[in-house]
Amino acid sequence: MSEELTRLSAAELAEKIHSREVSAVEVAQAHLDRIAAVDDEVHAFLHVATDAALASAAMVDESLDAGTAPASPLAGVPLALKDVFTTLDMPTTAGSKILDGWRPPYDATVASRLRAAGITILGKTNMDEFAMGSSTEYSAYGPTRNPWDTTRVPGGSGGGSAASLAAFEAPLAIGTDTGGSIRQPAAFTGTVGVKPTYGGVSRYGLIACASSLDQGGPCARTVLDAALLHEVIGGHDPLDSTSIDEPIPAVVEAVRLGATGDLSGLRVGVVREMGGEGYQPGVRASFDEALRQLEKLGAELVEVSCPHFEYGLAAYYLILPSEVSSNLARFDAMRYGLRVDTGASAEEVMAATREAGFGPETKRRIILGTYALSSGYYDAYYGQAQKVRTLIARDFAEAFAQADVLVSPTTPTTAFPIGDKVDDPLAMYLNDLATIPTNLAGTAALSVPSGLADGLPVGLQVMAPALGEAVMYRVGAAYEAARNAEDGGPLINRVPSIPGGAG
Ligand code: GLN
Protein backbone atom coordinates (compact mmCIF):
# COMPACT_ATOMS: atom_id res chain seq x y z
CA MET A 1 0.00 0.00 0.00
CA SER A 2 2.74 2.39 1.07
CA GLU A 3 4.78 1.68 -2.06
CA GLU A 4 1.66 2.09 -4.22
CA LEU A 5 1.00 5.57 -2.83
CA THR A 6 4.36 6.76 -4.13
CA ARG A 7 3.34 5.73 -7.65
CA LEU A 8 0.32 8.04 -7.75
CA SER A 9 0.25 11.50 -9.25
CA ALA A 10 -0.23 14.58 -7.06
CA ALA A 11 -3.78 15.01 -8.39
CA GLU A 12 -4.63 11.40 -7.52
CA LEU A 13 -3.10 11.69 -4.06
CA ALA A 14 -4.99 14.93 -3.38
CA GLU A 15 -8.22 13.25 -4.39
CA LYS A 16 -7.61 10.36 -1.99
CA ILE A 17 -6.53 12.64 0.85
CA HIS A 18 -9.41 15.08 0.47
CA SER A 19 -11.97 12.25 0.31
CA ARG A 20 -10.32 10.80 3.45
CA GLU A 21 -9.52 7.52 1.72
CA VAL A 22 -5.96 7.94 3.00
CA SER A 23 -4.49 10.40 5.45
CA ALA A 24 -1.91 13.03 4.56
CA VAL A 25 0.30 11.49 7.24
CA GLU A 26 0.15 8.07 5.53
CA VAL A 27 1.05 9.69 2.23
CA ALA A 28 3.95 11.61 3.79
CA GLN A 29 5.17 8.46 5.55
CA ALA A 30 5.04 6.43 2.34
CA HIS A 31 7.29 8.97 0.64
CA LEU A 32 9.64 9.22 3.63
CA ASP A 33 9.92 5.40 3.55
CA ARG A 34 10.69 5.50 -0.13
CA ILE A 35 13.37 8.14 0.46
CA ALA A 36 14.88 5.98 3.21
CA ALA A 37 14.90 3.01 0.84
CA VAL A 38 16.41 4.59 -2.27
CA ASP A 39 18.06 7.91 -1.52
CA ASP A 40 21.41 6.47 -0.45
CA GLU A 41 21.69 5.43 -4.07
CA VAL A 42 19.95 8.37 -5.78
CA HIS A 43 21.10 11.19 -3.46
CA ALA A 44 18.31 13.54 -4.51
CA PHE A 45 18.02 15.07 -1.04
CA LEU A 46 20.46 17.18 0.96
CA HIS A 47 18.09 17.36 3.88
CA VAL A 48 15.03 15.29 4.78
CA ALA A 49 12.65 17.06 7.16
CA THR A 50 10.93 13.98 8.60
CA ASP A 51 9.38 15.55 11.70
CA ALA A 52 8.33 18.80 10.04
CA ALA A 53 6.81 16.89 7.12
CA LEU A 54 4.77 14.61 9.36
CA ALA A 55 3.66 17.54 11.53
CA SER A 56 2.55 19.54 8.49
CA ALA A 57 0.63 16.53 7.12
CA ALA A 58 -1.00 15.96 10.52
CA MET A 59 -2.28 19.53 10.48
CA VAL A 60 -3.89 18.94 7.10
CA ASP A 61 -5.55 15.76 8.40
CA GLU A 62 -6.81 17.55 11.49
CA SER A 63 -8.35 20.35 9.51
CA LEU A 64 -9.97 17.94 7.03
CA ASP A 65 -11.30 15.85 9.93
CA ALA A 66 -12.82 19.02 11.35
CA GLY A 67 -14.72 19.43 8.09
CA THR A 68 -12.70 22.39 6.82
CA ALA A 69 -12.24 22.60 3.04
CA PRO A 70 -8.70 21.79 1.85
CA ALA A 71 -6.41 24.83 1.86
CA SER A 72 -5.66 24.22 -1.83
CA PRO A 73 -6.18 21.50 -4.45
CA LEU A 74 -2.79 20.09 -3.39
CA ALA A 75 -3.26 20.18 0.39
CA GLY A 76 -1.55 17.17 1.98
CA VAL A 77 0.54 16.28 -1.09
CA PRO A 78 4.32 15.91 -0.53
CA LEU A 79 6.91 17.98 -2.35
CA ALA A 80 10.70 18.23 -2.67
CA LEU A 81 12.10 21.77 -2.57
CA LYS A 82 15.31 22.78 -4.33
CA ASP A 83 17.83 23.84 -1.73
CA VAL A 84 18.15 27.31 -3.19
CA PHE A 85 14.96 28.61 -1.55
CA THR A 86 15.30 29.84 2.01
CA THR A 87 13.38 27.90 4.65
CA LEU A 88 13.02 28.87 8.29
CA ASP A 89 12.92 25.34 9.65
CA MET A 90 15.49 23.67 7.41
CA PRO A 91 19.08 24.40 6.41
CA THR A 92 19.64 26.08 3.05
CA THR A 93 22.95 25.54 1.26
CA ALA A 94 22.42 26.26 -2.46
CA GLY A 95 24.69 23.23 -2.95
CA SER A 96 27.65 25.21 -1.57
CA LYS A 97 30.07 24.65 1.30
CA ILE A 98 30.04 28.37 1.91
CA LEU A 99 26.49 28.11 3.29
CA ASP A 100 27.05 24.88 5.20
CA GLY A 101 25.11 25.01 8.44
CA TRP A 102 23.32 28.29 7.62
CA ARG A 103 19.80 28.68 8.98
CA PRO A 104 17.91 31.35 7.04
CA PRO A 105 15.99 33.87 9.16
CA TYR A 106 13.00 33.86 6.78
CA ASP A 107 10.98 31.73 4.34
CA ALA A 108 11.13 32.34 0.59
CA THR A 109 7.75 33.38 -0.82
CA VAL A 110 7.62 30.05 -2.70
CA ALA A 111 8.11 28.20 0.60
CA SER A 112 5.49 30.22 2.44
CA ARG A 113 3.00 29.71 -0.40
CA LEU A 114 3.60 25.96 -0.31
CA ARG A 115 2.99 25.93 3.42
CA ALA A 116 -0.15 28.05 3.12
CA ALA A 117 -1.43 25.59 0.49
CA GLY A 118 -0.99 22.72 2.96
CA ILE A 119 1.69 21.05 0.84
CA THR A 120 4.02 18.76 2.80
CA ILE A 121 7.65 19.81 2.29
CA LEU A 122 9.65 16.58 2.52
CA GLY A 123 13.04 18.24 2.40
CA LYS A 124 15.58 20.09 0.31
CA THR A 125 17.05 18.75 -2.93
CA ASN A 126 20.57 18.58 -4.27
CA MET A 127 21.77 20.98 -6.92
CA ASP A 128 24.87 22.31 -8.64
CA GLU A 129 26.49 24.97 -6.48
CA PHE A 130 24.49 28.21 -6.72
CA ALA A 131 22.55 26.62 -9.60
CA MET A 132 25.49 26.67 -12.00
CA GLY A 133 25.86 23.42 -13.90
CA SER A 134 24.00 20.87 -15.98
CA SER A 135 24.63 17.63 -14.11
CA THR A 136 24.43 18.23 -10.32
CA GLU A 137 28.10 17.15 -10.19
CA TYR A 138 29.10 20.68 -9.10
CA SER A 139 27.23 20.23 -5.83
CA ALA A 140 29.62 20.47 -2.88
CA TYR A 141 27.74 17.51 -1.40
CA GLY A 142 28.29 14.91 -4.14
CA PRO A 143 26.35 14.13 -7.31
CA THR A 144 22.75 13.00 -7.68
CA ARG A 145 22.22 9.86 -9.77
CA ASN A 146 19.69 9.39 -12.54
CA PRO A 147 17.05 6.82 -11.51
CA TRP A 148 16.90 5.55 -15.12
CA ASP A 149 20.57 4.57 -14.94
CA THR A 150 22.45 5.36 -11.75
CA THR A 151 25.77 5.60 -13.60
CA ARG A 152 24.38 8.68 -15.36
CA VAL A 153 23.65 12.28 -14.34
CA PRO A 154 20.07 13.48 -13.83
CA GLY A 155 20.91 16.85 -15.40
CA GLY A 156 21.30 20.10 -13.53
CA SER A 157 21.31 22.32 -11.81
CA GLY A 158 18.05 20.95 -10.38
CA GLY A 159 19.03 17.29 -10.68
CA GLY A 160 17.90 16.54 -7.13
CA SER A 161 14.37 17.80 -7.74
CA ALA A 162 14.00 15.89 -11.03
CA ALA A 163 15.55 12.69 -9.67
CA SER A 164 13.25 12.76 -6.61
CA LEU A 165 10.29 12.61 -9.02
CA ALA A 166 11.71 9.86 -11.21
CA ALA A 167 12.68 7.82 -8.14
CA PHE A 168 9.11 8.16 -6.79
CA GLU A 169 10.42 9.89 -3.67
CA ALA A 170 8.06 12.83 -4.25
CA PRO A 171 5.20 13.50 -6.69
CA LEU A 172 6.00 17.23 -6.88
CA ALA A 173 9.15 19.32 -6.76
CA ILE A 174 10.27 22.90 -7.16
CA GLY A 175 13.18 23.90 -9.33
CA THR A 176 14.76 27.07 -10.66
CA ASP A 177 15.61 27.75 -14.27
CA THR A 178 18.26 30.32 -15.14
CA GLY A 179 19.38 28.70 -18.38
CA GLY A 180 17.56 25.37 -18.36
CA SER A 181 17.92 23.97 -14.83
CA ILE A 182 14.28 22.89 -14.63
CA ARG A 183 13.80 21.75 -18.23
CA GLN A 184 17.07 19.91 -18.89
CA PRO A 185 16.79 17.70 -15.76
CA ALA A 186 13.13 17.07 -16.68
CA ALA A 187 14.23 15.86 -20.11
CA PHE A 188 16.98 13.65 -18.62
CA THR A 189 14.64 11.99 -16.10
CA GLY A 190 11.44 11.59 -18.14
CA THR A 191 9.56 14.14 -16.03
CA VAL A 192 7.79 17.46 -16.65
CA GLY A 193 9.49 20.78 -15.94
CA VAL A 194 8.17 24.29 -16.43
CA LYS A 195 10.09 27.54 -16.67
CA PRO A 196 7.44 30.22 -16.14
CA THR A 197 7.54 33.71 -17.65
CA TYR A 198 10.19 35.85 -15.93
CA GLY A 199 8.42 37.51 -13.01
CA GLY A 200 5.71 34.85 -12.91
CA VAL A 201 6.95 33.20 -9.71
CA SER A 202 8.44 35.26 -6.88
CA ARG A 203 12.21 35.33 -6.45
CA TYR A 204 11.95 36.56 -2.85
CA GLY A 205 14.10 34.18 -0.80
CA LEU A 206 15.53 32.51 -3.91
CA ILE A 207 19.31 32.69 -3.50
CA ALA A 208 20.38 34.63 -6.56
CA CYS A 209 22.43 33.14 -9.36
CA ALA A 210 21.77 35.60 -12.22
CA SER A 211 18.90 37.83 -11.17
CA SER A 212 17.74 38.85 -14.64
CA LEU A 213 17.44 35.18 -15.68
CA ASP A 214 16.47 33.24 -12.53
CA GLN A 215 12.96 31.85 -12.38
CA GLY A 216 11.41 29.32 -10.01
CA GLY A 217 8.94 26.83 -11.39
CA PRO A 218 7.08 23.54 -10.95
CA CYS A 219 8.43 20.03 -11.57
CA ALA A 220 6.17 16.95 -11.65
CA ARG A 221 5.54 13.64 -13.39
CA THR A 222 2.44 14.88 -15.24
CA VAL A 223 1.51 18.13 -16.95
CA LEU A 224 -1.63 18.44 -14.80
CA ASP A 225 0.40 18.17 -11.59
CA ALA A 226 2.79 20.86 -12.82
CA ALA A 227 -0.16 23.13 -13.59
CA LEU A 228 -1.73 22.58 -10.17
CA LEU A 229 1.58 23.49 -8.53
CA HIS A 230 2.09 26.45 -10.85
CA GLU A 231 -1.16 27.97 -9.61
CA VAL A 232 -0.01 27.55 -5.99
CA ILE A 233 3.40 29.21 -6.35
CA GLY A 234 2.68 31.75 -9.12
CA GLY A 235 1.32 35.24 -8.99
CA HIS A 236 2.30 38.69 -7.85
CA ASP A 237 4.49 39.20 -4.81
CA PRO A 238 5.11 42.74 -3.55
CA LEU A 239 8.36 41.46 -1.98
CA ASP A 240 9.89 40.88 -5.45
CA SER A 241 10.18 44.08 -7.47
CA THR A 242 10.36 42.13 -10.75
CA SER A 243 7.24 40.11 -10.00
CA ILE A 244 4.51 40.63 -12.62
CA ASP A 245 1.36 42.25 -11.28
CA GLU A 246 -1.04 40.21 -13.40
CA PRO A 247 -3.30 37.23 -12.65
CA ILE A 248 -1.65 33.79 -12.95
CA PRO A 249 -2.47 32.33 -16.38
CA ALA A 250 -5.28 29.73 -16.07
CA VAL A 251 -3.01 26.74 -16.60
CA VAL A 252 -5.09 24.02 -14.94
CA GLU A 253 -8.03 24.83 -17.19
CA ALA A 254 -5.65 24.83 -20.16
CA VAL A 255 -4.46 21.32 -19.26
CA ARG A 256 -8.02 20.03 -19.14
CA LEU A 257 -8.62 21.54 -22.57
CA GLY A 258 -5.38 20.06 -23.90
CA ALA A 259 -6.19 16.61 -22.54
CA THR A 260 -9.16 16.41 -24.89
CA GLY A 261 -6.51 15.88 -27.55
CA ASP A 262 -7.60 18.52 -30.03
CA LEU A 263 -5.08 21.12 -31.15
CA SER A 264 -6.87 22.17 -34.31
CA GLY A 265 -6.50 25.84 -35.08
CA LEU A 266 -3.16 26.05 -33.26
CA ARG A 267 0.00 26.98 -35.11
CA VAL A 268 3.10 25.20 -33.86
CA GLY A 269 6.36 26.82 -34.96
CA VAL A 270 9.32 24.58 -35.73
CA VAL A 271 12.50 26.59 -35.28
CA ARG A 272 14.73 25.96 -38.28
CA GLU A 273 17.90 26.58 -36.25
CA MET A 274 17.08 24.03 -33.51
CA GLY A 275 17.20 20.25 -33.50
CA GLY A 276 19.61 19.73 -36.38
CA GLU A 277 23.39 19.75 -36.18
CA GLY A 278 24.80 18.89 -32.76
CA TYR A 279 21.72 16.91 -31.69
CA GLN A 280 22.02 13.19 -31.01
CA PRO A 281 20.29 11.05 -33.70
CA GLY A 282 17.90 9.49 -31.15
CA VAL A 283 16.87 12.95 -29.97
CA ARG A 284 16.23 14.06 -33.54
CA ALA A 285 14.18 10.96 -34.26
CA SER A 286 12.08 11.58 -31.17
CA PHE A 287 11.54 15.19 -32.26
CA ASP A 288 10.44 14.18 -35.76
CA GLU A 289 8.01 11.75 -34.20
CA ALA A 290 6.70 14.50 -31.87
CA LEU A 291 6.05 16.76 -34.86
CA ARG A 292 4.01 14.00 -36.52
CA GLN A 293 2.03 13.56 -33.29
CA LEU A 294 1.29 17.27 -33.04
CA GLU A 295 0.07 17.27 -36.62
CA LYS A 296 -2.17 14.29 -35.87
CA LEU A 297 -3.64 16.27 -32.99
CA GLY A 298 -4.71 18.89 -35.51
CA ALA A 299 -1.94 21.46 -35.07
CA GLU A 300 -0.62 23.28 -38.10
CA LEU A 301 3.17 23.12 -38.32
CA VAL A 302 4.90 26.27 -39.55
CA GLU A 303 8.62 26.70 -40.05
CA VAL A 304 10.04 29.77 -38.33
CA SER A 305 13.55 31.16 -38.24
CA CYS A 306 15.34 32.54 -35.17
CA PRO A 307 18.74 33.41 -36.63
CA HIS A 308 20.21 34.86 -33.44
CA PHE A 309 19.59 31.82 -31.25
CA GLU A 310 23.00 30.47 -32.25
CA TYR A 311 24.63 33.33 -30.33
CA GLY A 312 22.51 32.67 -27.24
CA LEU A 313 25.00 30.42 -25.50
CA ALA A 314 27.86 32.90 -25.93
CA ALA A 315 25.73 35.83 -24.72
CA TYR A 316 24.43 33.84 -21.76
CA TYR A 317 27.91 32.84 -20.64
CA LEU A 318 28.84 36.54 -20.44
CA ILE A 319 25.63 37.85 -18.87
CA LEU A 320 25.27 35.07 -16.30
CA PRO A 321 28.85 35.23 -14.95
CA SER A 322 28.65 39.03 -14.83
CA GLU A 323 25.58 38.87 -12.62
CA VAL A 324 27.05 36.01 -10.60
CA SER A 325 30.26 37.94 -9.89
CA SER A 326 28.13 40.70 -8.42
CA ASN A 327 25.55 38.55 -6.60
CA LEU A 328 28.10 36.23 -5.00
CA ALA A 329 30.08 39.16 -3.56
CA ARG A 330 27.75 38.93 -0.57
CA PHE A 331 29.45 35.76 0.62
CA ASP A 332 32.07 37.67 2.52
CA ALA A 333 32.45 35.52 5.68
CA MET A 334 31.03 38.35 7.74
CA ARG A 335 27.31 37.67 7.68
CA TYR A 336 26.51 34.04 7.10
CA GLY A 337 27.82 30.57 6.55
CA LEU A 338 31.44 29.57 6.48
CA ARG A 339 34.19 31.69 7.99
CA VAL A 340 37.82 30.66 7.70
CA ASP A 341 39.28 32.71 10.50
CA THR A 342 42.92 33.24 9.65
CA GLY A 343 43.12 35.76 12.45
CA ALA A 344 44.44 38.33 10.02
CA SER A 345 42.73 41.27 8.25
CA ALA A 346 39.08 41.19 7.14
CA GLU A 347 40.22 40.97 3.53
CA GLU A 348 42.35 37.95 4.25
CA VAL A 349 39.48 36.25 6.05
CA MET A 350 37.22 36.93 3.07
CA ALA A 351 39.79 35.59 0.62
CA ALA A 352 40.46 32.47 2.67
CA THR A 353 36.74 31.84 3.13
CA ARG A 354 35.91 32.26 -0.54
CA GLU A 355 38.88 30.10 -1.52
CA ALA A 356 37.68 27.30 0.78
CA GLY A 357 33.94 27.79 0.38
CA PHE A 358 33.43 28.03 -3.40
CA GLY A 359 33.92 25.13 -5.81
CA PRO A 360 35.89 25.36 -9.07
CA GLU A 361 32.93 26.11 -11.38
CA THR A 362 31.71 28.92 -9.15
CA LYS A 363 35.19 30.42 -9.06
CA ARG A 364 35.47 30.09 -12.83
CA ARG A 365 32.24 32.03 -13.35
CA ILE A 366 33.12 34.74 -10.82
CA ILE A 367 36.43 35.29 -12.61
CA LEU A 368 34.78 35.27 -16.06
CA GLY A 369 32.14 37.75 -14.93
CA THR A 370 34.56 40.06 -13.18
CA TYR A 371 36.62 40.15 -16.36
CA ALA A 372 33.59 40.79 -18.59
CA LEU A 373 32.55 43.72 -16.42
CA SER A 374 35.99 45.23 -15.97
CA SER A 375 36.69 48.66 -17.35
CA GLY A 376 37.91 48.53 -20.92
CA TYR A 377 36.18 45.19 -21.56
CA TYR A 378 32.66 46.01 -20.44
CA ASP A 379 31.45 47.22 -23.86
CA ALA A 380 33.18 44.47 -25.78
CA TYR A 381 31.78 41.64 -23.65
CA TYR A 382 28.88 42.50 -21.36
CA GLY A 383 27.57 45.28 -23.64
CA GLN A 384 27.71 43.13 -26.77
CA ALA A 385 26.02 40.25 -24.98
CA GLN A 386 23.16 42.52 -23.94
CA LYS A 387 22.69 43.53 -27.58
CA VAL A 388 22.49 39.87 -28.58
CA ARG A 389 19.90 39.40 -25.86
CA THR A 390 17.73 42.06 -27.50
CA LEU A 391 18.11 40.38 -30.90
CA ILE A 392 17.03 37.04 -29.43
CA ALA A 393 13.95 38.63 -27.87
CA ARG A 394 13.15 40.07 -31.32
CA ASP A 395 13.55 36.66 -32.94
CA PHE A 396 11.00 35.31 -30.47
CA ALA A 397 8.60 38.19 -31.11
CA GLU A 398 8.74 37.60 -34.87
CA ALA A 399 8.32 33.85 -34.45
CA PHE A 400 5.33 34.29 -32.12
CA ALA A 401 3.70 36.49 -34.75
CA GLN A 402 3.61 33.37 -36.96
CA ALA A 403 3.00 30.65 -34.38
CA ASP A 404 1.19 30.21 -31.05
CA VAL A 405 4.00 28.10 -29.58
CA LEU A 406 7.43 26.99 -30.74
CA VAL A 407 8.83 23.49 -30.29
CA SER A 408 12.29 21.95 -30.19
CA PRO A 409 14.09 19.12 -28.45
CA THR A 410 14.76 20.22 -24.84
CA THR A 411 18.38 19.05 -24.93
CA PRO A 412 20.87 18.04 -27.62
CA THR A 413 21.52 14.64 -25.97
CA THR A 414 20.11 12.23 -23.42
CA ALA A 415 21.61 11.85 -19.92
CA PHE A 416 25.39 11.36 -20.03
CA PRO A 417 27.59 9.28 -17.71
CA ILE A 418 28.71 10.77 -14.41
CA GLY A 419 32.22 12.12 -14.85
CA ASP A 420 31.96 12.57 -18.63
CA LYS A 421 31.83 16.38 -18.82
CA VAL A 422 32.78 17.55 -15.37
CA ASP A 423 36.25 18.62 -16.49
CA ASP A 424 35.15 20.09 -19.80
CA PRO A 425 33.15 23.29 -19.12
CA LEU A 426 32.34 23.94 -22.77
CA ALA A 427 30.88 20.46 -23.27
CA MET A 428 28.84 21.00 -20.10
CA TYR A 429 27.59 24.41 -21.31
CA LEU A 430 26.41 22.95 -24.62
CA ASN A 431 23.62 21.11 -22.77
CA ASP A 432 21.78 24.41 -22.57
CA LEU A 433 21.81 25.23 -26.26
CA ALA A 434 18.05 24.90 -26.68
CA THR A 435 16.89 26.17 -23.29
CA ILE A 436 18.91 29.40 -22.92
CA PRO A 437 17.10 31.59 -25.51
CA THR A 438 13.93 31.45 -23.39
CA ASN A 439 15.73 32.74 -20.29
CA LEU A 440 17.40 35.54 -22.24
CA ALA A 441 14.02 36.65 -23.59
CA GLY A 442 12.12 36.22 -20.31
CA THR A 443 9.51 34.05 -22.03
CA ALA A 444 7.99 30.72 -20.88
CA ALA A 445 8.80 27.12 -21.81
CA LEU A 446 8.22 23.59 -20.60
CA SER A 447 9.70 20.18 -21.18
CA VAL A 448 7.43 17.17 -21.51
CA PRO A 449 8.53 13.52 -21.88
CA SER A 450 8.93 12.50 -25.50
CA GLY A 451 9.81 8.84 -25.50
CA LEU A 452 13.12 7.09 -25.09
CA ALA A 453 16.30 7.03 -27.14
CA ASP A 454 18.53 4.03 -26.41
CA GLY A 455 16.54 3.42 -23.25
CA LEU A 456 16.95 6.95 -21.88
CA PRO A 457 14.30 9.70 -21.70
CA VAL A 458 14.06 12.53 -24.23
CA GLY A 459 12.22 15.83 -23.72
CA LEU A 460 10.09 17.92 -26.05
CA GLN A 461 10.35 21.65 -25.37
CA VAL A 462 7.26 23.82 -25.88
CA MET A 463 7.99 27.57 -25.83
CA ALA A 464 5.42 30.33 -25.45
CA PRO A 465 5.40 34.13 -25.34
CA ALA A 466 5.57 35.96 -22.00
CA LEU A 467 2.42 35.12 -20.02
CA GLY A 468 1.51 32.59 -22.72
CA GLU A 469 1.58 29.71 -20.25
CA ALA A 470 -2.01 28.63 -20.96
CA VAL A 471 -1.40 27.67 -24.58
CA MET A 472 1.93 26.09 -23.64
CA TYR A 473 0.30 23.84 -21.03
CA ARG A 474 -2.49 23.01 -23.45
CA VAL A 475 -0.03 21.75 -26.04
CA GLY A 476 2.00 19.94 -23.37
CA ALA A 477 -1.07 18.15 -22.05
CA ALA A 478 -2.32 17.17 -25.49
CA TYR A 479 1.08 15.79 -26.42
CA GLU A 480 1.40 13.93 -23.11
CA ALA A 481 -2.02 12.29 -23.60
CA ALA A 482 -1.20 11.27 -27.16
CA ARG A 483 2.15 9.77 -26.14
CA ASN A 484 0.66 7.89 -23.22
CA ALA A 485 -1.97 6.41 -25.52
CA GLU A 486 0.68 5.35 -27.99
CA ASP A 487 3.16 4.03 -25.40
CA GLY A 488 0.51 2.18 -23.39
CA GLY A 489 0.87 4.44 -20.33
CA PRO A 490 3.35 6.95 -18.97
CA LEU A 491 6.96 6.02 -19.71
CA ILE A 492 7.99 7.00 -16.20
CA ASN A 493 6.42 3.74 -15.03
CA ARG A 494 9.24 1.97 -16.82
CA VAL A 495 11.96 3.55 -14.73
CA PRO A 496 14.14 0.61 -13.67
CA SER A 497 14.18 -0.58 -10.11
CA ILE A 498 16.65 1.30 -7.94
CA PRO A 499 18.80 -0.88 -5.68
CA GLY A 500 17.22 -0.80 -2.25
CA GLY A 501 13.82 0.12 -3.65
CA ALA A 502 10.94 -1.97 -4.90
CA GLY A 503 10.94 0.03 -8.18
N1 GLN B 1 23.23 24.83 -16.87
C1 GLN B 1 23.09 26.25 -16.92
C2 GLN B 1 24.24 26.91 -16.22
O1 GLN B 1 25.12 26.24 -15.84
C3 GLN B 1 21.76 26.66 -16.37
C4 GLN B 1 21.75 26.81 -14.92
C5 GLN B 1 20.38 27.15 -14.39
O2 GLN B 1 19.40 27.19 -15.11
N2 GLN B 1 20.35 27.48 -13.12
O3 GLN B 1 24.30 28.09 -16.07
Coordinates of C-alpha atoms in Angstrom, one line a residue, residues 1 56 75 124 143 181 197 223 237 331 394 425 454 466 475:
M1 CA 0.0 0.0 0.0
S56 CA 2.5 19.5 8.5
A75 CA -3.3 20.2 0.4
K124 CA 15.6 20.1 0.3
P143 CA 26.4 14.1 -7.3
S181 CA 17.9 24.0 -14.8
T197 CA 7.5 33.7 -17.6
V223 CA 1.5 18.1 -16.9
D237 CA 4.5 39.2 -4.8
F331 CA 29.5 35.8 0.6
R394 CA 13.1 40.1 -31.3
P425 CA 33.1 23.3 -19.1
D454 CA 18.5 4.0 -26.4
A466 CA 5.6 36.0 -22.0
V475 CA 0.0 21.8 -26.0

